[in-house]
Structures are given as C-alpha cells and as structure tokens.
Coordinates of C-alpha atoms in Angstrom, one line a residue:
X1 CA 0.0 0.0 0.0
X2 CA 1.4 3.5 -0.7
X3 CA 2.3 5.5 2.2
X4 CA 1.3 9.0 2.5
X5 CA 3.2 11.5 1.6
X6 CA 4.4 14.0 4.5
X7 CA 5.0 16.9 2.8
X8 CA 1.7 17.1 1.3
X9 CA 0.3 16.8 5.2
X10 CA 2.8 19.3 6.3
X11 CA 1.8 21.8 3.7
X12 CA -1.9 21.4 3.7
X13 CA -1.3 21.7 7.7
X14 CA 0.3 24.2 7.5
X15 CA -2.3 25.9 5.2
X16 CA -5.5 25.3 7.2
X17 CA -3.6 26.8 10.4
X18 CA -3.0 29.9 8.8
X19 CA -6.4 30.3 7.1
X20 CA -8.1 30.0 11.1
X21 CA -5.8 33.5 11.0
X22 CA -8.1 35.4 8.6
X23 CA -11.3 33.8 10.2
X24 CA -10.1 34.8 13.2
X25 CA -9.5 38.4 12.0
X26 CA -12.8 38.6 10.2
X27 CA -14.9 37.9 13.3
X28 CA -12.4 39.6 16.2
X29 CA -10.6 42.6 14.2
X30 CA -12.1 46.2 14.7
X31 CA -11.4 46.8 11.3
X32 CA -12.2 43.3 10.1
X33 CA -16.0 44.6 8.8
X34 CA -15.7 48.3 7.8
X35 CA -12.2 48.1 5.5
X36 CA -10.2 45.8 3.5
X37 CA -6.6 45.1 4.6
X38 CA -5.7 45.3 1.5
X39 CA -6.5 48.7 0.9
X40 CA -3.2 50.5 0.8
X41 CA -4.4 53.9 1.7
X42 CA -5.1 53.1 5.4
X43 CA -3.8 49.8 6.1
X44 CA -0.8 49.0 8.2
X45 CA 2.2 46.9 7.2
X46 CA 1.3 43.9 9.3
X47 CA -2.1 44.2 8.7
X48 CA -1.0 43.5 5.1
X49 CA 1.0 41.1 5.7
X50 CA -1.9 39.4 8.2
X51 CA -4.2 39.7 5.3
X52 CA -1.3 38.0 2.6
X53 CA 0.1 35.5 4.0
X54 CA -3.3 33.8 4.0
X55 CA -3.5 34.2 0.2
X56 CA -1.6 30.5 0.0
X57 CA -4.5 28.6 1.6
X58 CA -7.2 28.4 -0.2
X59 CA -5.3 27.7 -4.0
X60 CA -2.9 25.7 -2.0
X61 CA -5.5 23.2 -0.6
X62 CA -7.2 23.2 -3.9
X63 CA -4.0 22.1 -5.9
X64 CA -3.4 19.9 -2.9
X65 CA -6.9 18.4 -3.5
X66 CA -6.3 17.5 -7.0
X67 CA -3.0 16.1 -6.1
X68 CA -4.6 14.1 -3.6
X69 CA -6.9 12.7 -6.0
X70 CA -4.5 11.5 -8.2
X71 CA -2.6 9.6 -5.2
X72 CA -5.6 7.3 -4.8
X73 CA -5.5 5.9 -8.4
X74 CA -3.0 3.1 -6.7
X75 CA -6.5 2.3 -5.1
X76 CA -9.3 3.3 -6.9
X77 CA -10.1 2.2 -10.6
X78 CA -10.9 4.9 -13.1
X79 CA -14.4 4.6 -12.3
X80 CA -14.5 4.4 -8.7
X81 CA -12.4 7.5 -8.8
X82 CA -14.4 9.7 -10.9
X83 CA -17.7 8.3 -9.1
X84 CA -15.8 9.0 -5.6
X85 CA -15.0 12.8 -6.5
X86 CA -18.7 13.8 -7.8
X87 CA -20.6 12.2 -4.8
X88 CA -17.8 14.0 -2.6
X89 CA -18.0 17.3 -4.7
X90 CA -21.7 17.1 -4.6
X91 CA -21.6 16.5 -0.7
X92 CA -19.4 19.6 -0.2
X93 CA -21.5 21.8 -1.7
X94 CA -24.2 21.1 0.5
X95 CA -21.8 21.3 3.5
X96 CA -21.2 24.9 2.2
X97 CA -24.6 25.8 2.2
X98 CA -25.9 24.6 5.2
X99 CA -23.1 24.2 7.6
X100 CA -20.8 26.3 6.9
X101 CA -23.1 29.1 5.9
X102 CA -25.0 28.9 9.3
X103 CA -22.0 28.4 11.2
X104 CA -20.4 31.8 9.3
X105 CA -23.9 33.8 10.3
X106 CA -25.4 32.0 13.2
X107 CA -28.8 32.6 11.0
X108 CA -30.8 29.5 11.3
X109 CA -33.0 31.7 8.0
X110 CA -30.0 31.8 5.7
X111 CA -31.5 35.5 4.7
X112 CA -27.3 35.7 3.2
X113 CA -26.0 32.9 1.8
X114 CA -22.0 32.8 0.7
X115 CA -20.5 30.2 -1.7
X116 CA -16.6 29.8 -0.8
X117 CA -13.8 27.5 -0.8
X118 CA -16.1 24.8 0.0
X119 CA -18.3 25.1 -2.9
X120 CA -15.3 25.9 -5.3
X121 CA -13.7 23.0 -3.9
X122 CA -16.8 20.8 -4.6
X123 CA -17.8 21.7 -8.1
X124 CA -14.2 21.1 -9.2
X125 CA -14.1 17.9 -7.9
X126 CA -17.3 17.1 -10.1
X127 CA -15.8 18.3 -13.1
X128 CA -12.5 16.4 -12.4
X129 CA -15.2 13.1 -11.8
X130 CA -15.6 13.8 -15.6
X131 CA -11.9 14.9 -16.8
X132 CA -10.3 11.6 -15.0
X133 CA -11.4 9.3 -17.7
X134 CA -10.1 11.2 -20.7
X135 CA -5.7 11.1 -20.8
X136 CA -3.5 13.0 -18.7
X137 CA -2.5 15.3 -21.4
X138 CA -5.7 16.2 -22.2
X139 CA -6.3 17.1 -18.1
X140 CA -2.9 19.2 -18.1
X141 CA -3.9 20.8 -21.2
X142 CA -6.7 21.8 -20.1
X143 CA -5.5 22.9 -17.0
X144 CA -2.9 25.4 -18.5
X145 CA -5.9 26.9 -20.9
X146 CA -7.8 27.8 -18.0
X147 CA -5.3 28.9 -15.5
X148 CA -3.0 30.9 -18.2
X149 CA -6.3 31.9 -20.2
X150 CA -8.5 33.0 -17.8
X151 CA -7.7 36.6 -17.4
X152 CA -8.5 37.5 -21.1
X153 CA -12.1 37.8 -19.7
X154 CA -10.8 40.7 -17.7
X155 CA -10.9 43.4 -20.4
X156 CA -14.5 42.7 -20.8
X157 CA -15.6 42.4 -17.2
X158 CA -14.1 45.7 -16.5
X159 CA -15.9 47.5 -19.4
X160 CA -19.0 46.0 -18.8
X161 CA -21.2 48.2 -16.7
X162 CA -24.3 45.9 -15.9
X163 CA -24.7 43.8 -13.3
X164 CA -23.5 39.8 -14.2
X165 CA -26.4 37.3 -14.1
X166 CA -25.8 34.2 -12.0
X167 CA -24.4 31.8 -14.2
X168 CA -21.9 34.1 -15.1
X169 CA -20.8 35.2 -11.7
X170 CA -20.6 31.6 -10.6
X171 CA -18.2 30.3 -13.9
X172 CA -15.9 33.3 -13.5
X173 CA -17.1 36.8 -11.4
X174 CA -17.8 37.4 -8.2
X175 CA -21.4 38.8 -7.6
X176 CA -24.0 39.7 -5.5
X177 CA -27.8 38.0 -6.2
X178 CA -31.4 38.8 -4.7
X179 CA -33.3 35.3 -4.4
X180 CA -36.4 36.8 -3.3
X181 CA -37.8 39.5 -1.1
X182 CA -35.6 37.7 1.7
X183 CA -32.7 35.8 0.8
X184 CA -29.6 36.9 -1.1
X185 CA -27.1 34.7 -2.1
X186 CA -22.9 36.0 -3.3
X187 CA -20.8 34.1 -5.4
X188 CA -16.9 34.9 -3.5
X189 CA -15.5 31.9 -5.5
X190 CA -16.5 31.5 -9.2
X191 CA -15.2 27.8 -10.1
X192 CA -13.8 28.2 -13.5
X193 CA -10.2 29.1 -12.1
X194 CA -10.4 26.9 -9.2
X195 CA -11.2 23.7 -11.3
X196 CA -8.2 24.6 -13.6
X197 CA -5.6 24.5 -10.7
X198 CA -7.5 21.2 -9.8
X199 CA -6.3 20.0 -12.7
X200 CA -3.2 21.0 -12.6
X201 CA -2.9 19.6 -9.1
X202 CA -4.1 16.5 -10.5
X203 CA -1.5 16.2 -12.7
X204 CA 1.5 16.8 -10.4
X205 CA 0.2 13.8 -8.7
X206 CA 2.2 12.1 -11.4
X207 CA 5.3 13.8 -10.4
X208 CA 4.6 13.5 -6.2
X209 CA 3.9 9.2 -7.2
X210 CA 7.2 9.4 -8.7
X211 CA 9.9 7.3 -6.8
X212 CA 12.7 8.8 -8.5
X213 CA 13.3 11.8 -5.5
X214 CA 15.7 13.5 -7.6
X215 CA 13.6 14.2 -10.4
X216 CA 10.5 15.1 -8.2
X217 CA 12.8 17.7 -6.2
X218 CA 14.1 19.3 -9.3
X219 CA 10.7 19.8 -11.0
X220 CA 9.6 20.9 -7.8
X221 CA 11.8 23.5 -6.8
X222 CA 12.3 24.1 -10.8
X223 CA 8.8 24.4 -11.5
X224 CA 8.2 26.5 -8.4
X225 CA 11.2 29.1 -9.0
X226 CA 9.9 29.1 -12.9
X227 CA 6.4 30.0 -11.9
X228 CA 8.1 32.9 -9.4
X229 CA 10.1 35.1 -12.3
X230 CA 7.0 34.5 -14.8
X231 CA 5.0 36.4 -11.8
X232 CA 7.9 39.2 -11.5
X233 CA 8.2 39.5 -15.3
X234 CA 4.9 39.5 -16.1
X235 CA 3.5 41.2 -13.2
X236 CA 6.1 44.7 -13.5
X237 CA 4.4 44.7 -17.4
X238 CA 1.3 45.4 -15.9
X239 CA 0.1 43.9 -19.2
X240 CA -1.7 40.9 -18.2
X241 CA -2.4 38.6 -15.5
X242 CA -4.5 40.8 -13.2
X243 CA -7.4 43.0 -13.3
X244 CA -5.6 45.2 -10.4
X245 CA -2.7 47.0 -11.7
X246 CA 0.4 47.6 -9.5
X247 CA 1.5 51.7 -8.6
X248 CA 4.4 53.6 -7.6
X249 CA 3.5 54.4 -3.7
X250 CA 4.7 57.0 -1.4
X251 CA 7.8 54.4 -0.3
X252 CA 9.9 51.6 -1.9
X253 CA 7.9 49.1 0.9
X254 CA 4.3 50.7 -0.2
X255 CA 5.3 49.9 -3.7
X256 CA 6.2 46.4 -3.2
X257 CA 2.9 45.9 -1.3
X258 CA 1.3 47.0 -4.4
X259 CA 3.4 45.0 -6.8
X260 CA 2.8 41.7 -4.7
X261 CA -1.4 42.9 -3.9
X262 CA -3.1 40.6 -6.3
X263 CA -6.6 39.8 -6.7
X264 CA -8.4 36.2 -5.2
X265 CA -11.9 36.7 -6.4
X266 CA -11.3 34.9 -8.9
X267 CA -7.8 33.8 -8.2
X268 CA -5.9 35.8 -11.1
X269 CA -3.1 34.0 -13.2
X270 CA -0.5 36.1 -11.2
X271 CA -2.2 35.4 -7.5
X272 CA -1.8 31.6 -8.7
X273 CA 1.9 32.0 -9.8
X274 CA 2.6 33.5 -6.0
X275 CA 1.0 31.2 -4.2
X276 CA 1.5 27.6 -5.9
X277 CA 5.5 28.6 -6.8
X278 CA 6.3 28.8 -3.2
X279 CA 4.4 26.0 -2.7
X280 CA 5.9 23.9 -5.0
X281 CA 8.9 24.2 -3.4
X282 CA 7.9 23.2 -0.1
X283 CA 6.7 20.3 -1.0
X284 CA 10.2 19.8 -2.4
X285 CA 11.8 21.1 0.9
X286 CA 10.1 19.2 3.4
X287 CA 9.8 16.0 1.6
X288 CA 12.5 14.2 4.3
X289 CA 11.9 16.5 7.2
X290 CA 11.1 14.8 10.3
X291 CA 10.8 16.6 13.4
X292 CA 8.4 17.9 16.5
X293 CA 6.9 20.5 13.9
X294 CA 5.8 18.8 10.9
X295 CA 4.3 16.1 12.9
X296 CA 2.3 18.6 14.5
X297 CA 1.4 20.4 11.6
X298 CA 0.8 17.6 9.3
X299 CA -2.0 16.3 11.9
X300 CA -4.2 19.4 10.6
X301 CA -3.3 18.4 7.4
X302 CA -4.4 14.7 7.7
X303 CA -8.0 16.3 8.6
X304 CA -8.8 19.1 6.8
X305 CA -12.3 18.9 6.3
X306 CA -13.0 17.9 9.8
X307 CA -11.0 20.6 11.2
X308 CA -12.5 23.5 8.6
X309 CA -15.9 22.7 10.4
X310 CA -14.9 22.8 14.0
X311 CA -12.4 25.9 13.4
X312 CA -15.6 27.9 12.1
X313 CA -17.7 27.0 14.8
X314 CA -15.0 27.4 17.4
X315 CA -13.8 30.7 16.4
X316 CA -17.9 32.2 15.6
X317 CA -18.7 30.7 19.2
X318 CA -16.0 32.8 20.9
X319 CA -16.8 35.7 18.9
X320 CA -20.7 35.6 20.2
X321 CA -19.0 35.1 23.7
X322 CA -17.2 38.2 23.5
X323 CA -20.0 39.8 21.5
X324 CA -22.0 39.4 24.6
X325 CA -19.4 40.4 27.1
X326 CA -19.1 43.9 25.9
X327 CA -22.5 44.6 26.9
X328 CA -25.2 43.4 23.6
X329 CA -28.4 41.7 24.2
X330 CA -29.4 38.6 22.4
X331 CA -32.2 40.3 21.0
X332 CA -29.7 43.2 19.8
X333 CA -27.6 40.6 18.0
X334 CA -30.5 38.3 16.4
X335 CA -32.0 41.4 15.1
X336 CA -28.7 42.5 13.5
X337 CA -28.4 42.9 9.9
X338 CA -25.1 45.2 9.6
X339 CA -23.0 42.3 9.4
X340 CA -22.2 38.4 7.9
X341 CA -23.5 37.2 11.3
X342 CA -25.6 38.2 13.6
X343 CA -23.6 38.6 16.9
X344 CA -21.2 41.2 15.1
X345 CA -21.4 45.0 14.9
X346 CA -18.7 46.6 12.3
X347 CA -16.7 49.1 13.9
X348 CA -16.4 46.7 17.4
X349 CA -13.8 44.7 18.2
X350 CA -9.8 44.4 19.1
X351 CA -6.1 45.2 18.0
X352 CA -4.3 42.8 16.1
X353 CA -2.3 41.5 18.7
X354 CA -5.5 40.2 20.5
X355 CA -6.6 38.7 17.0
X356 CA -3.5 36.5 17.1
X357 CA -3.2 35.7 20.2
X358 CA -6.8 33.9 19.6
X359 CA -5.8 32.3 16.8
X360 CA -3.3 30.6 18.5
X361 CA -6.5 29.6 21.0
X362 CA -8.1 28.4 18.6
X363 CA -6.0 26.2 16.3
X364 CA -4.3 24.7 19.8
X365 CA -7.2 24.2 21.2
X366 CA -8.7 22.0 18.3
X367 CA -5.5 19.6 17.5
X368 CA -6.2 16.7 20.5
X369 CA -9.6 16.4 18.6
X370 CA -8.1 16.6 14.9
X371 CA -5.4 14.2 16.7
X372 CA -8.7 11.7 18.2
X373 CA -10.0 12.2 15.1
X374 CA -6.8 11.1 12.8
X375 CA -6.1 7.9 14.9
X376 CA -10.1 7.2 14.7
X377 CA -10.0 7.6 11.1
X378 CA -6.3 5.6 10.4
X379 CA -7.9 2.5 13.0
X380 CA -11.7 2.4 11.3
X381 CA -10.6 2.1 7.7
X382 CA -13.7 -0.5 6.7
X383 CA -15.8 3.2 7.3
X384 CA -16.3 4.1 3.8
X385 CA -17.9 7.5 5.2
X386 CA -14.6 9.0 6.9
X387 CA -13.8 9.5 3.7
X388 CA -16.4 12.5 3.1
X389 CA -15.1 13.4 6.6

C-alpha cells in the first residue's frame, strides 16, 4: 500500500492553520467589517502582511486536492475515482450551504448565503469526476488553458457596466444575487479558475507518485522558481495577468505591497503564480523533514475537512462570547443585519495583537480532537464514510 506523503500533510497543515488566521480576523478585528486590509491607503504593514500570507491557503488546498486525488488511483479504478469525486463534490457543496453558511452567520433563516472554498472545492471535484477518464495530457492541457487563459475575460468584465447574471458570476465573477424578497445569495469563489488548478494539481500527482526523489525535487523546486520570475516578469508589465494593476507608492515598501497585492476573487493567473511557486517548493523542501513540527502540523493536514468545520464553529462561538461580554443583548444581535453574522457590529472589536493571540487559542485548542480524530479515522478504515469526513 502506498504510504502517504508527509510533505503534502505538512503543507496542507500548515495551510488550514494559517487560514483559522483570517477567520479569526474577520470575526475579532475592529477593522475586520468596515475596511479591506488590503486597501493600501489606510492599512498597516502587518495588517497587510496578516491579510497576505493567507493568500496561500485556499489555491494551495485546492491544488493539494487534486494532487490528492490523483494519489488514490494506486486504489481506486478509473471509475470508482471519478464516481468518488462527484458524490464528494456534490456532498461539499451542500456542506457549504448549510453548515458552513450557518456556522459563518449564526442565522438559522439563511437571509445571506455565501459560496466559498467549500463550494469551489466541490464543483471542481465534479468536473474532475468527468476529466479523469479522458488522458492526462488532455487534463494538463486543459488545465494550462484555464489557469493561463482565464484573465483575457478581464478586459471585458471591467468594461461592462451591468450587473453579471448568476451563471456568469458563478463560472468566473464574483457577484451579489437577490433570491427573493428575503434571501440573497454572493458568489466569492466562481469555479472556473479553481477547477483549472485542480487540474493542474491532478496532474502533479504524477510527479509527487514518482519514486525517483531526484527528479520530483528538481521539477519541484524548478517548476516552483519558474512560476516565481513568470510572476515578476509579467507582473512589472502590468500587461496581463491581473485586473488590479500595480502603482508607484509614497515608499519603496508601499510599492512592493502594491506590486505583490493581487486579486483572489477569482484567483488571477499572477495570484496563482505566487501562491503555488512557493508551494511547489515546499513540497520539495520538506519531503525528508522529520521533526516535533511537521508532525504537528501535518496532523491538521491529515483532517482538513474535519477541522475546517470545527475551526468555524469554534472561532464564531467565541466571537458571540465576546459579543456578549461587551454589553449586547441577544435580541440586539438576532436582530442584526449590519453584518455576515448576527452577533457582530462593524466598527467593534480588538487590535491585532488580540486577534492573534486567539488564533493561536483556537487552532491549539482543536489539535487533540483533529489528533482523536486522525487515529479514529487511520484505526476504522472498513468506514467508507470517513472519507467524506
């Protein structure tokens, strides 16, 4: 039986903690609901920074997911592959809108419903289902098409001045929609990109299945240093690759936050190149490494799924707690409508230094169940539903 392969758990590990960082500022942050950290006018540095470093989670765990999928191949056939990733893609997506939505908003009415990571994550596992049975080539070509082609709808999105309709926001633009007089739903991850790093991921599985390590290092590290200088090159053209241009700023460090500010909703081919490069070369990195850290890291990334849900919950549970303390009424929070959830007032909250200092709370509080939870799951293999788990 093939034994997993640790750098993939260290990474994706590594990735989920990080994302419980930008949870944890969206719902604790006093500028988490009334600015973007983004925004280089009145951010600060580490704000920034906060905000950036959590770019790599999201099209890291998707790559990783398609990478993943290609691992089981040793044992799954073709078919129960492709009929494995649509029932899971397809059991996501409903995760996404009832759990996770209500555990984002606390709103048992879903008056505001969000489709993110989860959903992207599912629908491009569907579409892979389908891709697995036609020949790798044709999966990595694809792939490349999508993720290098993508952008060329951004002349036209940023000309045109009427609002999307749905099926266009949910293939490649992020959108707001009315559903009724009630209930609203916003598209934050439009699945055309997403599935095309899928792919991609996918395909790397050939390389990470390898068992010549000196070929998978070099196209790691190769691949990931290539992918870096296409991103400096064709980022400082300002030609293509982004809808969000880069600017001189009133200092050298100003600029480079511009330069390296690129835009997730969709994921452009430039936020790709910076996130996946580095990645690339972790993998590559950390292949071999065996210490205290990476077995404690990779245990997030041996339950991802499992620990997404509990983070959420954890994290909007403490929020509510503090929401509470600083002097709100229940019916002051159920009747709220200023913000994604309804025990949140924009404007309240704490410094940045609080934020992370809960964080660490949270994802240290979690790891002896994702720990239970990983032993469960490695000692009750015959449970063919751990797997959606």
């Amino acid at each position: 039986m093939q034994k997993r392969i640790q750098s993939v758990d260290v990474l994706r590990g590594l990735v989920m903690v990080i994302m419980a960082l930008d949870h944890t500022r969206d719902f604790f942050h006093s500028r988490a609901m009334v600015d973007n950290p983004l925004n280089l006018e009145t951010t600060t540095v580490a704000l920034f920074f906060t905000r950036f470093i959590t770019h790599y989670c999201a099209p890291v765990f998707v790559f990783l997911s398609g990478t993943s999928a290609y691992l089981q191949r040793n044992k799954k056939s073709k078919a129960e592959l492709s009929s494995f990733l649509m029932k899971r893609g397809l059991w996501l997506i409903f995760v996404e809108i009832v759990v996770i939505n209500f555990l984002f908003s606390f709103d048992p009415g879903y008056h505001f419903v969000a489709l993110q990571v989860i959903w992207s994550i599912g629908i491009s596992m569907i579409i892979l289902g389908l891709m697995v049975w036609l020949p790798l080539p044709a999966i990595l070509v694809t792939g490349l098409v999508i993720v290098l082609g993508h952008d060329l709808l951004d002349a036209f999105e940023l000309s045109h001045k009427a609002p999307f309709p749905l099926w266009y926001d949910l293939i490649h633009h992020s959108g707001g929609h009315a559903l009724n007089e009630h209930h609203n739903l916003f598209v934050m991850y439009p699945f055309l990109p997403w599935a095309g790093l899928m792919m991609l991921g996918y395909c790397v599985g050939v390389i990470m299945r390898s068992e010549n390590a000196w070929l998978r290092r070099r196209f790691l590290i190769g691949t990931g240093l290539a992918m870096l200088l296409f991103f400096i090159v064709v980022r400082w053209s300002n030609f293509y690759g982004d809808p969000a241009p880069w600017s001189s700023q009133s200092t050298l460090l100003y600029t480079f936050l511009s330069f390296i500010n690129v835009s997730k909703y969709p994921p452009s081919l430039l936020y790709i190149c910076i996130t996946i490069g580095p990645a690339l070369i972790f993998l590559a990195l950390f292949e071999n490494t065996q210490n205290a850290f990476t077995r404690f890291i990779s245990v997030y990334g041996r339950v991802p799924f499992f620990y997404y849900v509990l983070h959420f919950a954890l994290i909007h549970s403490l929020s509510t707690i503090a929401f509470f303390m600083r002097g709100h009424s229940f019916e002051e929070g159920w009747n709220n409508t200023e913000a994604f959830s309804k025990f949140s007032i924009p404007g309240e909250g704490y410094p940045l230094a609080i934020v992370y200092l809960i964080w660490a709370f949270v994802f240290l509080s979690l790891y002896p169940l994702c720990k239970w939870y990983d032993r469960y799951r490695a000692a009750h293999k015959e449970k063919w539903w751990l797997s959606y788990l």
